[in-house]
PDB file of C-alpha atoms and ligand atoms in Angstrom:
ATOM      1  CA  UNK A   1      21.857  10.297   9.097  1.00 90.00           C
ATOM      2  CA  UNK A   2      18.707   9.716   7.103  1.00 94.00           C
ATOM      3  CA  UNK A   3      16.050   7.090   7.555  1.00 95.00           C
ATOM      4  CA  UNK A   4      14.237   5.613   4.561  1.00 97.00           C
ATOM      5  CA  UNK A   5      11.092   3.599   5.216  1.00 98.00           C
ATOM      6  CA  UNK A   6       9.733   1.593   2.308  1.00 98.00           C
ATOM      7  CA  UNK A   7       6.243   0.210   1.934  1.00 98.00           C
ATOM      8  CA  UNK A   8       6.273  -3.343   0.540  1.00 98.00           C
ATOM      9  CA  UNK A   9       3.240  -4.259  -1.612  1.00 97.00           C
ATOM     10  CA  UNK A  10       3.015  -2.221  -4.792  1.00 97.00           C
ATOM     11  CA  UNK A  11       6.184  -0.315  -3.886  1.00 98.00           C
ATOM     12  CA  UNK A  12       8.989  -2.890  -3.672  1.00 98.00           C
ATOM     13  CA  UNK A  13       7.180  -5.919  -5.036  1.00 98.00           C
ATOM     14  CA  UNK A  14       3.946  -7.596  -6.045  1.00 97.00           C
ATOM     15  CA  UNK A  15       3.139 -11.128  -4.899  1.00 96.00           C
ATOM     16  CA  UNK A  16       0.650 -11.425  -7.765  1.00 94.00           C
ATOM     17  CA  UNK A  17      -2.156 -12.605  -5.561  1.00 94.00           C
ATOM     18  CA  UNK A  18      -0.202 -14.810  -3.138  1.00 96.00           C
ATOM     19  CA  UNK A  19      -1.175 -12.657  -0.140  1.00 95.00           C
ATOM     20  CA  UNK A  20      -4.820 -12.600  -1.169  1.00 95.00           C
ATOM     21  CA  UNK A  21      -4.894 -16.356  -1.744  1.00 96.00           C
ATOM     22  CA  UNK A  22      -3.243 -17.018   1.629  1.00 97.00           C
ATOM     23  CA  UNK A  23      -5.770 -14.805   3.442  1.00 96.00           C
ATOM     24  CA  UNK A  24      -8.655 -16.408   1.552  1.00 96.00           C
ATOM     25  CA  UNK A  25      -7.449 -19.874   2.509  1.00 97.00           C
ATOM     26  CA  UNK A  26      -7.150 -18.919   6.182  1.00 96.00           C
ATOM     27  CA  UNK A  27     -10.692 -17.513   6.194  1.00 95.00           C
ATOM     28  CA  UNK A  28     -12.122 -20.493   4.399  1.00 96.00           C
ATOM     29  CA  UNK A  29     -10.343 -22.923   6.687  1.00 96.00           C
ATOM     30  CA  UNK A  30     -11.568 -21.322   9.914  1.00 96.00           C
ATOM     31  CA  UNK A  31     -14.926 -19.783   8.946  1.00 95.00           C
ATOM     32  CA  UNK A  32     -15.849 -21.641   5.760  1.00 95.00           C
ATOM     33  CA  UNK A  33     -16.069 -18.297   3.956  1.00 93.00           C
ATOM     34  CA  UNK A  34     -14.801 -18.412   0.374  1.00 94.00           C
ATOM     35  CA  UNK A  35     -12.891 -15.583  -1.329  1.00 95.00           C
ATOM     36  CA  UNK A  36     -13.301 -13.208   1.624  1.00 93.00           C
ATOM     37  CA  UNK A  37     -10.570 -10.919   0.274  1.00 93.00           C
ATOM     38  CA  UNK A  38     -12.247 -10.458  -3.076  1.00 88.00           C
ATOM     39  CA  UNK A  39     -14.718  -7.975  -1.636  1.00 88.00           C
ATOM     40  CA  UNK A  40     -11.963  -5.851  -0.062  1.00 91.00           C
ATOM     41  CA  UNK A  41      -9.800  -3.087  -1.488  1.00 91.00           C
ATOM     42  CA  UNK A  42      -6.671  -3.918   0.478  1.00 90.00           C
ATOM     43  CA  UNK A  43      -4.195  -1.471  -1.104  1.00 90.00           C
ATOM     44  CA  UNK A  44      -2.461   0.626   1.533  1.00 91.00           C
ATOM     45  CA  UNK A  45      -4.473  -0.818   4.418  1.00 93.00           C
ATOM     46  CA  UNK A  46      -2.918  -2.561   7.377  1.00 95.00           C
ATOM     47  CA  UNK A  47      -3.655  -6.250   7.984  1.00 94.00           C
ATOM     48  CA  UNK A  48      -5.775  -5.496  11.112  1.00 94.00           C
ATOM     49  CA  UNK A  49      -7.876  -2.999   9.139  1.00 95.00           C
ATOM     50  CA  UNK A  50      -8.368  -5.521   6.323  1.00 94.00           C
ATOM     51  CA  UNK A  51      -9.316  -8.126   8.919  1.00 94.00           C
ATOM     52  CA  UNK A  52     -11.841  -5.798  10.452  1.00 95.00           C
ATOM     53  CA  UNK A  53     -13.404  -5.048   7.052  1.00 95.00           C
ATOM     54  CA  UNK A  54     -13.716  -8.759   6.288  1.00 95.00           C
ATOM     55  CA  UNK A  55     -15.319  -9.436   9.669  1.00 94.00           C
ATOM     56  CA  UNK A  56     -17.773  -6.578   9.200  1.00 94.00           C
ATOM     57  CA  UNK A  57     -18.605  -7.737   5.637  1.00 91.00           C
ATOM     58  CA  UNK A  58     -18.979 -11.404   6.372  1.00 92.00           C
ATOM     59  CA  UNK A  59     -19.958 -11.665  10.028  1.00 93.00           C
ATOM     60  CA  UNK A  60     -21.275  -8.213  10.782  1.00 94.00           C
ATOM     61  CA  UNK A  61     -18.974  -7.743  13.758  1.00 95.00           C
ATOM     62  CA  UNK A  62     -15.403  -6.910  14.764  1.00 95.00           C
ATOM     63  CA  UNK A  63     -12.820  -9.603  15.545  1.00 95.00           C
ATOM     64  CA  UNK A  64     -11.285 -10.564  18.869  1.00 95.00           C
ATOM     65  CA  UNK A  65      -7.551 -10.738  19.555  1.00 95.00           C
ATOM     66  CA  UNK A  66      -7.750 -14.530  19.733  1.00 96.00           C
ATOM     67  CA  UNK A  67      -9.531 -14.732  16.387  1.00 96.00           C
ATOM     68  CA  UNK A  68      -6.850 -12.570  14.774  1.00 96.00           C
ATOM     69  CA  UNK A  69      -4.101 -14.755  16.231  1.00 96.00           C
ATOM     70  CA  UNK A  70      -5.827 -17.892  14.966  1.00 96.00           C
ATOM     71  CA  UNK A  71      -6.179 -16.411  11.469  1.00 96.00           C
ATOM     72  CA  UNK A  72      -2.559 -15.242  11.340  1.00 97.00           C
ATOM     73  CA  UNK A  73      -1.427 -18.676  12.546  1.00 97.00           C
ATOM     74  CA  UNK A  74      -2.949 -20.195   9.406  1.00 97.00           C
ATOM     75  CA  UNK A  75      -2.195 -17.266   7.113  1.00 97.00           C
ATOM     76  CA  UNK A  76       1.586 -17.359   7.671  1.00 98.00           C
ATOM     77  CA  UNK A  77       2.237 -20.932   6.400  1.00 98.00           C
ATOM     78  CA  UNK A  78      -0.294 -20.411   3.605  1.00 98.00           C
ATOM     79  CA  UNK A  79       1.617 -17.282   2.602  1.00 98.00           C
ATOM     80  CA  UNK A  80       4.912 -19.225   2.591  1.00 98.00           C
ATOM     81  CA  UNK A  81       3.316 -21.783   0.325  1.00 97.00           C
ATOM     82  CA  UNK A  82       1.570 -19.305  -1.964  1.00 97.00           C
ATOM     83  CA  UNK A  83       4.631 -17.082  -2.434  1.00 97.00           C
ATOM     84  CA  UNK A  84       6.659 -20.184  -3.352  1.00 96.00           C
ATOM     85  CA  UNK A  85       4.095 -21.052  -6.015  1.00 95.00           C
ATOM     86  CA  UNK A  86       3.622 -17.485  -7.225  1.00 92.00           C
ATOM     87  CA  UNK A  87       5.775 -15.467  -9.537  1.00 93.00           C
ATOM     88  CA  UNK A  88       6.984 -12.508  -7.462  1.00 96.00           C
ATOM     89  CA  UNK A  89       7.442  -9.218  -9.292  1.00 97.00           C
ATOM     90  CA  UNK A  90      10.117  -6.838  -8.048  1.00 98.00           C
ATOM     91  CA  UNK A  91       9.175  -3.309  -9.087  1.00 98.00           C
ATOM     92  CA  UNK A  92      11.271  -1.502 -11.726  1.00 97.00           C
ATOM     93  CA  UNK A  93      14.504  -0.045 -10.393  1.00 97.00           C
ATOM     94  CA  UNK A  94      14.074  -1.452  -6.883  1.00 98.00           C
ATOM     95  CA  UNK A  95      17.042  -3.836  -6.854  1.00 98.00           C
ATOM     96  CA  UNK A  96      19.494  -1.237  -8.162  1.00 97.00           C
ATOM     97  CA  UNK A  97      18.130   1.404  -5.804  1.00 98.00           C
ATOM     98  CA  UNK A  98      18.305  -0.808  -2.699  1.00 98.00           C
ATOM     99  CA  UNK A  99      21.804  -2.000  -3.547  1.00 97.00           C
ATOM    100  CA  UNK A 100      22.910   1.603  -3.890  1.00 96.00           C
ATOM    101  CA  UNK A 101      21.229   2.778  -0.681  1.00 96.00           C
ATOM    102  CA  UNK A 102      22.430  -0.193   1.370  1.00 94.00           C
ATOM    103  CA  UNK A 103      26.035   0.612   0.522  1.00 93.00           C
ATOM    104  CA  UNK A 104      25.766   4.149   1.903  1.00 92.00           C
ATOM    105  CA  UNK A 105      26.912   5.104   5.373  1.00 88.00           C
ATOM    106  CA  UNK A 106      24.571   8.081   5.742  1.00 89.00           C
ATOM    107  CA  UNK A 107      21.327   6.164   5.301  1.00 92.00           C
ATOM    108  CA  UNK A 108      19.418   3.515   7.209  1.00 93.00           C
ATOM    109  CA  UNK A 109      16.760   1.433   5.482  1.00 96.00           C
ATOM    110  CA  UNK A 110      13.631  -0.031   7.011  1.00 97.00           C
ATOM    111  CA  UNK A 111      10.146  -1.047   5.981  1.00 98.00           C
ATOM    112  CA  UNK A 112       6.859   0.577   6.966  1.00 98.00           C
ATOM    113  CA  UNK A 113       4.163  -1.851   5.918  1.00 98.00           C
ATOM    114  CA  UNK A 114       0.646  -2.857   6.814  1.00 97.00           C
ATOM    115  CA  UNK A 115       1.692  -6.510   6.682  1.00 97.00           C
ATOM    116  CA  UNK A 116       2.038  -8.328   9.973  1.00 97.00           C
ATOM    117  CA  UNK A 117       5.752  -8.774  10.638  1.00 98.00           C
ATOM    118  CA  UNK A 118       5.995 -12.453   9.722  1.00 98.00           C
ATOM    119  CA  UNK A 119       4.104 -11.811   6.499  1.00 98.00           C
ATOM    120  CA  UNK A 120       6.360  -8.898   5.609  1.00 98.00           C
ATOM    121  CA  UNK A 121       9.541 -10.960   5.944  1.00 98.00           C
ATOM    122  CA  UNK A 122       8.036 -13.822   3.916  1.00 98.00           C
ATOM    123  CA  UNK A 123       7.197 -11.419   1.090  1.00 98.00           C
ATOM    124  CA  UNK A 124      10.627  -9.727   1.201  1.00 98.00           C
ATOM    125  CA  UNK A 125      12.392 -13.106   1.272  1.00 97.00           C
ATOM    126  CA  UNK A 126      10.335 -14.384  -1.643  1.00 97.00           C
ATOM    127  CA  UNK A 127      11.613 -11.452  -3.713  1.00 97.00           C
ATOM    128  CA  UNK A 128      15.210 -11.743  -2.443  1.00 97.00           C
ATOM    129  CA  UNK A 129      15.001  -8.282  -0.862  1.00 98.00           C
ATOM    130  CA  UNK A 130      15.104  -9.182   2.840  1.00 97.00           C
ATOM    131  CA  UNK A 131      18.876  -8.679   3.173  1.00 97.00           C
ATOM    132  CA  UNK A 132      18.422  -4.927   2.636  1.00 97.00           C
ATOM    133  CA  UNK A 133      16.296  -4.510   5.758  1.00 96.00           C
ATOM    134  CA  UNK A 134      16.862  -5.270   9.421  1.00 91.00           C
ATOM    135  CA  UNK A 135      13.815  -3.695  11.009  1.00 96.00           C
ATOM    136  CA  UNK A 136      10.535  -2.010  10.296  1.00 97.00           C
ATOM    137  CA  UNK A 137       7.099  -1.026  11.465  1.00 98.00           C
ATOM    138  CA  UNK A 138       4.374  -3.560  10.750  1.00 98.00           C
ATOM    139  CA  UNK A 139       0.635  -4.187  10.797  1.00 96.00           C
ATOM    140  CA  UNK A 140       1.281  -6.335  13.843  1.00 96.00           C
ATOM    141  CA  UNK A 141       2.505  -3.202  15.671  1.00 97.00           C
ATOM    142  CA  UNK A 142      -0.605  -1.146  15.020  1.00 95.00           C
ATOM    143  CA  UNK A 143      -3.693  -0.938  12.830  1.00 96.00           C
ATOM    144  CA  UNK A 144      -2.675   2.695  12.242  1.00 96.00           C
ATOM    145  CA  UNK A 145      -0.091   3.290   9.543  1.00 96.00           C
ATOM    146  CA  UNK A 146       1.028   6.474  11.251  1.00 96.00           C
ATOM    147  CA  UNK A 147       1.706   4.553  14.459  1.00 97.00           C
ATOM    148  CA  UNK A 148       3.584   1.773  12.708  1.00 97.00           C
ATOM    149  CA  UNK A 149       5.757   4.345  10.915  1.00 97.00           C
ATOM    150  CA  UNK A 150       6.591   5.842  14.323  1.00 96.00           C
ATOM    151  CA  UNK A 151       7.368   2.337  15.593  1.00 97.00           C
ATOM    152  CA  UNK A 152       9.784   1.840  12.687  1.00 96.00           C
ATOM    153  CA  UNK A 153      11.451   5.128  13.610  1.00 94.00           C
ATOM    154  CA  UNK A 154      11.744   3.944  17.188  1.00 93.00           C
ATOM    155  CA  UNK A 155      13.377   0.672  16.115  1.00 95.00           C
ATOM    156  CA  UNK A 156      15.666   2.504  13.676  1.00 93.00           C
ATOM    157  CA  UNK A 157      17.339   4.185  16.647  1.00 89.00           C
ATOM    158  CA  UNK A 158      18.831   0.812  17.643  1.00 85.00           C
ATOM    159  CA  UNK A 159      20.609   0.673  14.311  1.00 81.00           C
ATOM    160  CA  UNK A 160      22.638   3.879  14.402  1.00 80.00           C
ATOM    161  CA  UNK A 161      25.530   5.041  16.550  1.00 74.00           C
ATOM    162  CA  UNK A 162      23.992   8.310  17.739  1.00 70.00           C
ATOM    163  CA  UNK A 163      20.336   7.448  18.082  1.00 60.00           C
ATOM    164  CA  UNK A 164      19.056  10.841  19.103  1.00 64.00           C
ATOM    165  CA  UNK A 165      18.682  12.265  15.658  1.00 79.00           C
ATOM    166  CA  UNK A 166      17.691  11.537  12.093  1.00 88.00           C
ATOM    167  CA  UNK A 167      18.125  14.639  10.003  1.00 89.00           C
ATOM    168  CA  UNK A 168      15.354  13.442   7.670  1.00 94.00           C
ATOM    169  CA  UNK A 169      12.889  10.592   7.490  1.00 96.00           C
ATOM    170  CA  UNK A 170      11.452   9.458   4.174  1.00 98.00           C
ATOM    171  CA  UNK A 171       8.374   7.304   3.652  1.00 98.00           C
ATOM    172  CA  UNK A 172       8.178   5.714   0.203  1.00 98.00           C
ATOM    173  CA  UNK A 173       4.878   4.158  -0.834  1.00 98.00           C
ATOM    174  CA  UNK A 174       2.330   3.518  -3.564  1.00 98.00           C
ATOM    175  CA  UNK A 175      -0.939   4.655  -1.936  1.00 97.00           C
ATOM    176  CA  UNK A 176      -2.480   7.796  -0.416  1.00 97.00           C
ATOM    177  CA  UNK A 177      -2.191   6.033   2.970  1.00 97.00           C
ATOM    178  CA  UNK A 178       1.595   6.039   2.736  1.00 97.00           C
ATOM    179  CA  UNK A 179       1.570   9.713   1.810  1.00 98.00           C
ATOM    180  CA  UNK A 180      -0.953  10.958   4.366  1.00 97.00           C
ATOM    181  CA  UNK A 181       0.225   8.838   7.284  1.00 97.00           C
ATOM    182  CA  UNK A 182       3.861   9.425   6.391  1.00 97.00           C
ATOM    183  CA  UNK A 183       3.274  13.163   6.500  1.00 97.00           C
ATOM    184  CA  UNK A 184       1.398  12.854   9.802  1.00 97.00           C
ATOM    185  CA  UNK A 185       4.400  10.987  11.224  1.00 95.00           C
ATOM    186  CA  UNK A 186       6.666  13.867  10.198  1.00 95.00           C
ATOM    187  CA  UNK A 187       8.289  12.223   7.184  1.00 97.00           C
ATOM    188  CA  UNK A 188       9.147  13.516   3.738  1.00 98.00           C
ATOM    189  CA  UNK A 189       6.767  11.569   1.509  1.00 98.00           C
ATOM    190  CA  UNK A 190       7.662   9.897  -1.765  1.00 98.00           C
ATOM    191  CA  UNK A 191       4.798   8.551  -3.853  1.00 98.00           C
ATOM    192  CA  UNK A 192       5.436   5.928  -6.500  1.00 98.00           C
ATOM    193  CA  UNK A 193       2.714   4.966  -8.953  1.00 98.00           C
ATOM    194  CA  UNK A 194       3.618   1.292  -9.354  1.00 97.00           C
ATOM    195  CA  UNK A 195       0.693   0.016  -7.297  1.00 95.00           C
ATOM    196  CA  UNK A 196      -3.037   0.337  -7.805  1.00 91.00           C
ATOM    197  CA  UNK A 197      -3.106   4.153  -7.646  1.00 96.00           C
ATOM    198  CA  UNK A 198      -2.272   6.261 -10.685  1.00 97.00           C
ATOM    199  CA  UNK A 199       0.153   9.144 -10.621  1.00 97.00           C
ATOM    200  CA  UNK A 200      -2.801  11.582 -10.843  1.00 98.00           C
ATOM    201  CA  UNK A 201      -4.563   9.936  -7.893  1.00 98.00           C
ATOM    202  CA  UNK A 202      -1.419  10.126  -5.775  1.00 98.00           C
ATOM    203  CA  UNK A 203      -0.824  13.703  -6.857  1.00 98.00           C
ATOM    204  CA  UNK A 204      -4.106  14.733  -5.202  1.00 98.00           C
ATOM    205  CA  UNK A 205      -2.509  13.894  -1.840  1.00 98.00           C
ATOM    206  CA  UNK A 206       0.457  16.192  -2.498  1.00 98.00           C
ATOM    207  CA  UNK A 207       3.426  13.927  -1.800  1.00 98.00           C
ATOM    208  CA  UNK A 208       6.718  15.818  -1.484  1.00 98.00           C
ATOM    209  CA  UNK A 209       8.017  13.776  -4.420  1.00 98.00           C
ATOM    210  CA  UNK A 210       6.239  11.616  -6.963  1.00 98.00           C
ATOM    211  CA  UNK A 211       7.531   9.040  -9.447  1.00 98.00           C
ATOM    212  CA  UNK A 212       5.956   6.770 -12.046  1.00 98.00           C
ATOM    213  CA  UNK A 213       8.389   4.119 -10.816  1.00 98.00           C
ATOM    214  CA  UNK A 214      11.821   3.945  -9.171  1.00 98.00           C
ATOM    215  CA  UNK A 215      13.685   3.102 -12.356  1.00 96.00           C
ATOM    216  CA  UNK A 216      15.581   6.358 -12.849  1.00 96.00           C
ATOM    217  CA  UNK A 217      18.230   5.822 -10.183  1.00 96.00           C
ATOM    218  CA  UNK A 218      19.865   9.219 -10.519  1.00 96.00           C
ATOM    219  CA  UNK A 219      16.570  11.084 -10.231  1.00 96.00           C
ATOM    220  CA  UNK A 220      15.389   9.012  -7.276  1.00 97.00           C
ATOM    221  CA  UNK A 221      18.701   9.349  -5.409  1.00 96.00           C
ATOM    222  CA  UNK A 222      18.534  13.126  -5.729  1.00 96.00           C
ATOM    223  CA  UNK A 223      15.400  13.122  -3.583  1.00 96.00           C
ATOM    224  CA  UNK A 224      17.265  11.469  -0.705  1.00 94.00           C
ATOM    225  CA  UNK A 225      20.202  13.904  -0.740  1.00 87.00           C
TER     226      UNK A 225
HETATM  227 MG1   MG B 301       1.502  -0.565  -0.779  1.00 68.02          MG
END
């Protein structure tokens, strides 16, 4: 049995700014700070790390647990609203690939994403991709991508008959964070240059496999054999 863990933003889909707008609205509503996200490079970072960077930028301090909860409480309905208004882009080849993988008995699919869990499901639902996934590791599990990948692995064990063993774990993502943290978690890493990092930039981090996009189904499937 193999486990495939997909990153969301830039790998499966793009919300075309819906996530950024939702986070900006939450910050403005609570702290009166406008466009807080615009000074952040969020790609590949977990929500708690992004939150910390915003707090350090704007308020010169870290956040408390209560402050994070308050922000997420506003962010989630804003994200629902913004994804409804936004055109969601599903990355090339993703639908065909997920349909193929979901039908297979020797593979289990999950997500490994820096999004908090509620945010992740909203984004997946908005793109019509949520039915391919039952579990994942999320930014609400840990600020560390390595830890949230391990959490996804832990949860994956509830979804197979003989939970002691995955012969291989794959992490598929669009940033150096996915590659480096995936490797640290013991996964085979698959870079895909559909996000904000170019193929050459991803190449520097030596992923086990690297694609421009996931459009060539045959070639991509070969990696998971
Ligand atoms: Mg990403």
